[in-house]
Amino acid sequence: MDHFLYRDGVLHAEDVPLAEIAEAVGTPFYCYSTATLTRHFRLFDEALEGMDHLVCYAMKAASNQAILRTLAGLGAGMDVVSGGEYMRALAAGVPGERIVFSGVGKTRDEMRLALEGGIRQFNVESEPEMRALSEVAVSLGVVAPITVRVNPDVDAKTHAKIATGKSENKFGIPISRARAVYAEAAALPGIEVIGIDVHIGSQLTELEPFRQAYQKVADLTEELRAEGHDIRRLDLGGGLGIPYTRSNEAPPLPTDYGALIRETLGHLGCEIEIEPGRLVAGNAGILVSEVIYVKEGEGRDFLILDAAMNDLIRPAMYDAHHDIIPVVEPAPGVEQTPYDVVGPVCESGDTFARGRMLPPLAEGELVAFRSAGAYGAVMSSEYNTRPLIPEVLVNGREFAVIRARPTFDEMINRDTIPEWL
Ligand code: LLP
């Protein structure tokens, strides 16, 4: 469920007509709904009610300060994967003890930053990383709390580029080696083992892979406890998928996911962390774009938009589907025609959709890409020297620009000319 609905024939974000925002900020732009963000965060929080838990929003999905602050105000922790994300979380007012640090290649500088600023735990992904972390912690006179991310070798049944839980993926340590790694961890002076971490992939549309992974984590918890490790926290990663089409997709709900966690891991008495990103932000954001031209091709019409692959790369990168809808509601029964929906960037990969059935559209009309709140703005670039597009947050009848479009001068002046030129 989201808060982007037609009202009086015009698409609104909560109580604001999108045309009003387009008028104020120009197109293209990202627009987020506070009500949807809040609703989705709360669904997870409530799904784990009764268990000691913390929902650590995976801020890689959408990391604008205003979004982080909205979620932090609801009690969210954060899952960060870089020094930059760590600083963003702190800047949004999230205390270190609510930040978990994930990622396969944390540098010593990043470790230092987090140990000095405060951190809930590092999710360690390899022995060399664990040794480096121990050294850094010892050099600072502190002890680093860790979980070890285990790779359970289960098939997440998702797109190959976003599956992480198979043995061929670079993530975590093979679960078969876990006991040896925990034994080494226990002996390292700068490390305190507190739990286990697992994350098997993103956009999972079934619960079964989670069940398999979590059962393996339950078994491992008991084995490690038997060997004397104080396993008291389980970080279960993110990955619950969202419906990208309005039609027949029905991925499991956070309540079902919560019930699965309770069933597979509830008896262990551990504190539970989850790291959802997409389900919190995905359907809480849309991308609004204007039709520049409609070009007649051979056997097809091209809808040329002012948004491009640099603004929303998911279709080009993962063949991802995003519903595209006109901002002005089509009259009932209007005949749809197929369009190839493309952007102005100079490569054929800059195609959002082929043969997409849409009502007739003309120059100057607005369209919205649904489900663009997660991995949209954060993955955008200035390719073709196209400015990063504004982000707007709506709250009831109010809206605010939460990231402004840079001017051409701002973009150009980020470059510096060597003195010999
Ligand atoms: N935790 C870890 C360790 C992760 O690597 C990820 C996502 C998450 C949590 C959040 O997963 P989510 O709940 O959002 O599925 N750019 C891709 C998705 C990449 C996901 C990377 N890791 C896309 O646009 O589909």
Tab-separated table of N, CA, C and O in Angstrom, residues 174-254:
chain	number	residue	atom	x	y	z
A	174	PRO	N	31.686	-19.153	4.544
A	174	PRO	CA	30.867	-20.359	4.392
A	174	PRO	C	30.456	-20.869	5.774
A	174	PRO	O	31.290	-20.920	6.688
A	175	ILE	N	29.204	-21.234	5.900
A	175	ILE	CA	28.706	-21.627	7.220
A	175	ILE	C	29.477	-22.842	7.750
A	175	ILE	O	29.660	-22.998	8.956
A	176	SER	N	30.004	-23.638	6.834
A	176	SER	CA	30.765	-24.817	7.257
A	176	SER	C	32.062	-24.426	7.985
A	176	SER	O	32.625	-25.216	8.735
A	177	ARG	N	32.533	-23.220	7.746
A	177	ARG	CA	33.787	-22.783	8.384
A	177	ARG	C	33.514	-21.938	9.630
A	177	ARG	O	34.430	-21.458	10.286
A	178	ALA	N	32.241	-21.759	9.948
A	178	ALA	CA	31.878	-20.793	10.987
A	178	ALA	C	32.515	-21.112	12.337
A	178	ALA	O	33.030	-20.223	13.015
A	179	ARG	N	32.517	-22.386	12.723
A	179	ARG	CA	33.004	-22.703	14.074
A	179	ARG	C	34.474	-22.339	14.214
A	179	ARG	O	34.892	-21.821	15.249
A	180	ALA	N	35.230	-22.577	13.164
A	180	ALA	CA	36.655	-22.222	13.215
A	180	ALA	C	36.831	-20.712	13.309
A	180	ALA	O	37.689	-20.204	14.052
A	181	VAL	N	36.016	-19.989	12.566
A	181	VAL	CA	36.137	-18.516	12.579
A	181	VAL	C	35.755	-17.968	13.950
A	181	VAL	O	36.428	-17.069	14.488
A	182	TYR	N	34.705	-18.511	14.544
A	182	TYR	CA	34.316	-18.043	15.884
A	182	TYR	C	35.400	-18.379	16.908
A	182	TYR	O	35.661	-17.605	17.833
A	183	ALA	N	36.034	-19.526	16.744
A	183	ALA	CA	37.115	-19.888	17.680
A	183	ALA	C	38.246	-18.882	17.564
A	183	ALA	O	38.799	-18.415	18.573
A	184	GLU	N	38.563	-18.504	16.332
A	184	GLU	CA	39.627	-17.509	16.157
A	184	GLU	C	39.189	-16.160	16.740
A	184	GLU	O	39.962	-15.489	17.429
A	185	ALA	N	37.948	-15.787	16.493
A	185	ALA	CA	37.438	-14.500	16.989
A	185	ALA	C	37.575	-14.413	18.504
A	185	ALA	O	37.985	-13.388	19.056
A	186	ALA	N	37.233	-15.507	19.170
A	186	ALA	CA	37.254	-15.511	20.636
A	186	ALA	C	38.664	-15.253	21.166
A	186	ALA	O	38.842	-14.744	22.271
A	187	ALA	N	39.646	-15.584	20.349
A	187	ALA	CA	41.037	-15.434	20.798
A	187	ALA	C	41.631	-14.082	20.427
A	187	ALA	O	42.742	-13.755	20.842
A	188	LEU	N	40.925	-13.290	19.659
A	188	LEU	CA	41.482	-11.998	19.231
A	188	LEU	C	41.242	-10.926	20.300
A	188	LEU	O	40.119	-10.788	20.791
A	189	PRO	N	42.274	-10.155	20.626
A	189	PRO	CA	42.152	-9.234	21.763
A	189	PRO	C	41.198	-8.062	21.532
A	189	PRO	O	40.615	-7.553	22.474
A	190	GLY	N	41.011	-7.652	20.266
A	190	GLY	CA	40.182	-6.469	20.016
A	190	GLY	C	38.749	-6.782	19.632
A	190	GLY	O	38.012	-5.909	19.193
A	191	ILE	N	38.365	-8.053	19.787
A	191	ILE	CA	37.059	-8.497	19.277
A	191	ILE	C	36.203	-9.070	20.395
A	191	ILE	O	36.683	-9.852	21.216
A	192	GLU	N	34.935	-8.698	20.395
A	192	GLU	CA	33.977	-9.380	21.268
A	192	GLU	C	32.847	-9.942	20.403
A	192	GLU	O	32.132	-9.190	19.737
A	193	VAL	N	32.718	-11.257	20.410
A	193	VAL	CA	31.652	-11.895	19.620
A	193	VAL	C	30.327	-11.725	20.347
A	193	VAL	O	30.211	-12.056	21.527
A	194	ILE	N	29.335	-11.190	19.625
A	194	ILE	CA	28.020	-11.069	20.267
A	194	ILE	C	26.919	-11.815	19.510
A	194	ILE	O	25.841	-12.008	20.034
A	195	GLY	N	27.194	-12.183	18.263
A	195	GLY	CA	26.100	-12.837	17.551
A	195	GLY	C	26.471	-13.344	16.180
A	195	GLY	O	27.648	-13.507	15.836
A	196	ILE	N	25.429	-13.567	15.389
A	196	ILE	CA	25.562	-14.109	14.027
A	196	ILE	C	24.775	-13.201	13.086
A	196	ILE	O	23.736	-12.654	13.468
A	197	ASP	N	25.285	-13.071	11.864
A	197	ASP	CA	24.613	-12.243	10.859
A	197	ASP	C	24.405	-13.064	9.598
A	197	ASP	O	25.245	-13.899	9.240
A	198	VAL	N	23.282	-12.822	8.935
A	198	VAL	CA	23.043	-13.486	7.647
A	198	VAL	C	22.215	-12.548	6.774
A	198	VAL	O	21.392	-11.786	7.282
A	199	HIS	N	22.503	-12.541	5.487
A	199	HIS	CA	21.677	-11.785	4.534
A	199	HIS	C	21.820	-12.505	3.204
A	199	HIS	O	22.929	-12.665	2.696
A	200	ILE	N	20.711	-12.973	2.637
A	200	ILE	CA	20.841	-13.874	1.483
A	200	ILE	C	20.509	-13.237	0.141
A	200	ILE	O	20.700	-13.858	-0.897
A	201	GLY	N	20.029	-12.004	0.148
A	201	GLY	CA	19.738	-11.375	-1.140
A	201	GLY	C	18.618	-10.378	-1.014
A	201	GLY	O	18.093	-10.156	0.086
A	202	SER	N	18.275	-9.790	-2.133
A	202	SER	CA	17.304	-8.706	-2.139
A	202	SER	C	16.158	-9.051	-3.087
A	202	SER	O	16.332	-9.840	-4.015
A	203	GLN	N	15.013	-8.412	-2.866
A	203	GLN	CA	13.820	-8.645	-3.677
A	203	GLN	C	13.442	-10.135	-3.678
A	203	GLN	O	13.188	-10.749	-4.715
A	204	LEU	N	13.388	-10.711	-2.470
A	204	LEU	CA	12.920	-12.091	-2.334
A	204	LEU	C	11.395	-12.079	-2.314
A	204	LEU	O	10.788	-11.291	-1.590
A	205	THR	N	10.813	-12.957	-3.105
A	205	THR	CA	9.352	-12.939	-3.205
A	205	THR	C	8.721	-14.178	-2.574
A	205	THR	O	7.531	-14.400	-2.692
A	206	GLU	N	9.557	-14.980	-1.907
A	206	GLU	CA	9.036	-16.144	-1.183
A	206	GLU	C	9.709	-16.211	0.174
A	206	GLU	O	10.843	-15.739	0.317
A	207	LEU	N	9.052	-16.858	1.130
A	207	LEU	CA	9.649	-16.970	2.463
A	207	LEU	C	10.586	-18.166	2.591
A	207	LEU	O	11.424	-18.210	3.480
A	208	GLU	N	10.430	-19.134	1.684
A	208	GLU	CA	11.155	-20.395	1.844
A	208	GLU	C	12.683	-20.207	1.978
A	208	GLU	O	13.297	-20.804	2.867
A	209	PRO	N	13.315	-19.403	1.123
A	209	PRO	CA	14.761	-19.213	1.291
A	209	PRO	C	15.124	-18.627	2.662
A	209	PRO	O	16.130	-19.019	3.264
A	210	PHE	N	14.304	-17.715	3.171
A	210	PHE	CA	14.557	-17.179	4.517
A	210	PHE	C	14.481	-18.311	5.541
A	210	PHE	O	15.304	-18.417	6.440
A	211	ARG	N	13.455	-19.157	5.376
A	211	ARG	CA	13.283	-20.260	6.335
A	211	ARG	C	14.530	-21.145	6.365
A	211	ARG	O	15.061	-21.465	7.425
A	212	GLN	N	15.002	-21.499	5.161
A	212	GLN	CA	16.197	-22.361	5.102
A	212	GLN	C	17.390	-21.689	5.777
A	212	GLN	O	18.120	-22.306	6.550
A	213	ALA	N	17.575	-20.419	5.488
A	213	ALA	CA	18.727	-19.710	6.052
A	213	ALA	C	18.598	-19.593	7.569
A	213	ALA	O	19.560	-19.837	8.308
A	214	TYR	N	17.406	-19.238	8.030
A	214	TYR	CA	17.237	-18.995	9.467
A	214	TYR	C	17.327	-20.299	10.267
A	214	TYR	O	17.789	-20.302	11.407
A	215	GLN	N	16.898	-21.408	9.649
A	215	GLN	CA	17.050	-22.683	10.348
A	215	GLN	C	18.534	-23.018	10.523
A	215	GLN	O	18.958	-23.503	11.562
A	216	LYS	N	19.310	-22.711	9.480
A	216	LYS	CA	20.756	-22.966	9.597
A	216	LYS	C	21.359	-22.079	10.684
A	216	LYS	O	22.254	-22.493	11.424
A	217	VAL	N	20.878	-20.842	10.772
A	217	VAL	CA	21.387	-19.929	11.805
A	217	VAL	C	20.992	-20.443	13.197
A	217	VAL	O	21.786	-20.378	14.145
A	218	ALA	N	19.774	-20.990	13.314
A	218	ALA	CA	19.334	-21.534	14.613
A	218	ALA	C	20.254	-22.679	15.036
A	218	ALA	O	20.730	-22.734	16.173
A	219	ASP	N	20.556	-23.571	14.086
A	219	ASP	CA	21.436	-24.707	14.410
A	219	ASP	C	22.817	-24.207	14.808
A	219	ASP	O	23.414	-24.671	15.775
A	220	LEU	N	23.298	-23.230	14.045
A	220	LEU	CA	24.644	-22.713	14.325
A	220	LEU	C	24.681	-22.037	15.702
A	220	LEU	O	25.671	-22.169	16.443
A	221	THR	N	23.613	-21.341	16.046
A	221	THR	CA	23.569	-20.681	17.361
A	221	THR	C	23.780	-21.724	18.457
A	221	THR	O	24.578	-21.517	19.388
A	222	GLU	N	23.090	-22.833	18.331
A	222	GLU	CA	23.202	-23.855	19.384
A	222	GLU	C	24.598	-24.480	19.402
A	222	GLU	O	25.168	-24.690	20.466
A	223	GLU	N	25.140	-24.711	18.211
A	223	GLU	CA	26.505	-25.277	18.169
A	223	GLU	C	27.514	-24.325	18.801
A	223	GLU	O	28.376	-24.739	19.572
A	224	LEU	N	27.397	-23.060	18.449
A	224	LEU	CA	28.375	-22.093	18.958
A	224	LEU	C	28.220	-21.897	20.464
A	224	LEU	O	29.198	-21.771	21.196
A	225	ARG	N	26.983	-21.893	20.918
A	225	ARG	CA	26.762	-21.776	22.367
A	225	ARG	C	27.385	-22.960	23.092
A	225	ARG	O	28.007	-22.798	24.138
A	226	ALA	N	27.226	-24.138	22.489
A	226	ALA	CA	27.789	-25.340	23.116
A	226	ALA	C	29.305	-25.233	23.209
A	226	ALA	O	29.935	-25.836	24.086
A	227	GLU	N	29.888	-24.461	22.319
A	227	GLU	CA	31.347	-24.289	22.364
A	227	GLU	C	31.760	-23.092	23.219
A	227	GLU	O	32.918	-22.685	23.218
A	228	GLY	N	30.775	-22.512	23.899
A	228	GLY	CA	31.113	-21.464	24.872
A	228	GLY	C	30.971	-20.041	24.365
A	228	GLY	O	31.301	-19.091	25.083
A	229	HIS	N	30.502	-19.842	23.132
A	229	HIS	CA	30.338	-18.473	22.626
A	229	HIS	C	29.005	-17.906	23.115
A	229	HIS	O	27.987	-18.599	23.086
A	230	ASP	N	29.050	-16.648	23.519
A	230	ASP	CA	27.835	-16.011	24.032
A	230	ASP	C	27.064	-15.374	22.877
A	230	ASP	O	27.144	-14.181	22.620
A	231	ILE	N	26.325	-16.198	22.160
A	231	ILE	CA	25.539	-15.706	21.007
A	231	ILE	C	24.234	-15.134	21.542
A	231	ILE	O	23.355	-15.872	21.985
A	232	ARG	N	24.135	-13.805	21.518
A	232	ARG	CA	22.928	-13.183	22.096
A	232	ARG	C	22.194	-12.282	21.127
A	232	ARG	O	21.149	-11.729	21.447
A	233	ARG	N	22.749	-12.116	19.930
A	233	ARG	CA	22.084	-11.242	18.953
A	233	ARG	C	22.150	-11.882	17.569
A	233	ARG	O	23.194	-12.396	17.177
A	234	LEU	N	21.021	-11.869	16.863
A	234	LEU	CA	20.997	-12.400	15.500
A	234	LEU	C	20.567	-11.288	14.554
A	234	LEU	O	19.493	-10.709	14.706
A	235	ASP	N	21.432	-10.990	13.598
A	235	ASP	CA	21.104	-10.000	12.561
A	235	ASP	C	20.676	-10.789	11.326
A	235	ASP	O	21.469	-11.550	10.756
A	236	LEU	N	19.430	-10.614	10.931
A	236	LEU	CA	18.860	-11.471	9.879
A	236	LEU	C	18.838	-10.823	8.506
A	236	LEU	O	18.232	-11.339	7.574
A	237	GLY	N	19.495	-9.659	8.370
A	237	GLY	CA	19.610	-9.029	7.060
A	237	GLY	C	18.291	-8.436	6.590
A	237	GLY	O	17.337	-8.274	7.359
A	238	GLY	N	18.271	-8.099	5.307
A	238	GLY	CA	17.048	-7.534	4.720
A	238	GLY	C	16.572	-8.452	3.617
A	238	GLY	O	16.779	-9.657	3.676
A	239	GLY	N	15.949	-7.890	2.616
A	239	GLY	CA	15.679	-8.682	1.422
A	239	GLY	C	14.238	-8.937	1.062
A	239	GLY	O	13.963	-9.437	-0.038
A	240	LEU	N	13.298	-8.630	1.974
A	240	LEU	CA	11.905	-8.914	1.633
A	240	LEU	C	11.480	-8.065	0.431
A	240	LEU	O	11.684	-6.856	0.413
A	241	GLY	N	10.904	-8.734	-0.567
A	241	GLY	CA	10.591	-8.071	-1.839
A	241	GLY	C	9.320	-7.243	-1.784
A	241	GLY	O	8.516	-7.354	-0.854
A	242	ILE	N	9.151	-6.424	-2.806
A	242	ILE	CA	7.936	-5.597	-2.911
A	242	ILE	C	7.244	-5.900	-4.241
A	242	ILE	O	7.888	-6.367	-5.178
A	243	PRO	N	5.955	-5.603	-4.334
A	243	PRO	CA	5.297	-5.764	-5.634
A	243	PRO	C	5.701	-4.608	-6.552
A	243	PRO	O	5.496	-3.453	-6.192
A	244	TYR	N	6.273	-4.923	-7.710
A	244	TYR	CA	6.628	-3.866	-8.668
A	244	TYR	C	5.537	-3.651	-9.700
A	244	TYR	O	5.566	-2.682	-10.433
A	245	THR	N	4.614	-4.603	-9.768
A	245	THR	CA	3.462	-4.384	-10.653
A	245	THR	C	2.209	-4.438	-9.805
A	245	THR	O	2.190	-5.076	-8.752
A	246	ARG	N	1.165	-3.759	-10.286
A	246	ARG	CA	-0.067	-3.730	-9.488
A	246	ARG	C	-0.853	-5.014	-9.664
A	246	ARG	O	-1.811	-5.257	-8.959
A	247	SER	N	-0.486	-5.838	-10.648
A	247	SER	CA	-1.383	-6.924	-11.022
A	247	SER	C	-1.341	-8.118	-10.076
A	247	SER	O	-2.057	-8.162	-9.085
A	248	ASN	N	-0.474	-9.101	-10.351
A	248	ASN	CA	-0.641	-10.370	-9.641
A	248	ASN	C	0.489	-10.692	-8.669
A	248	ASN	O	0.563	-11.776	-8.150
A	249	GLU	N	1.391	-9.736	-8.467
A	249	GLU	CA	2.494	-10.008	-7.558
A	249	GLU	C	2.021	-9.875	-6.121
A	249	GLU	O	1.419	-8.873	-5.760
A	250	ALA	N	2.330	-10.840	-5.300
A	250	ALA	CA	1.950	-10.729	-3.895
A	250	ALA	C	3.054	-11.303	-3.016
A	250	ALA	O	2.940	-12.399	-2.482
A	251	PRO	N	4.168	-10.568	-2.893
A	251	PRO	CA	5.229	-11.072	-2.029
A	251	PRO	C	4.751	-11.152	-0.580
A	251	PRO	O	3.776	-10.496	-0.213
A	252	PRO	N	5.414	-11.978	0.239
A	252	PRO	CA	4.970	-12.135	1.619
A	252	PRO	C	4.979	-10.799	2.361
A	252	PRO	O	5.768	-9.909	2.051
A	253	LEU	N	4.118	-10.687	3.341
A	253	LEU	CA	4.011	-9.448	4.108
A	253	LEU	C	4.980	-9.477	5.293
A	253	LEU	O	5.340	-10.558	5.772
A	254	PRO	N	5.353	-8.322	5.785
A	254	PRO	CA	6.216	-8.279	6.968
A	254	PRO	C	5.660	-9.092	8.149
A	254	PRO	O	6.438	-9.689	8.894
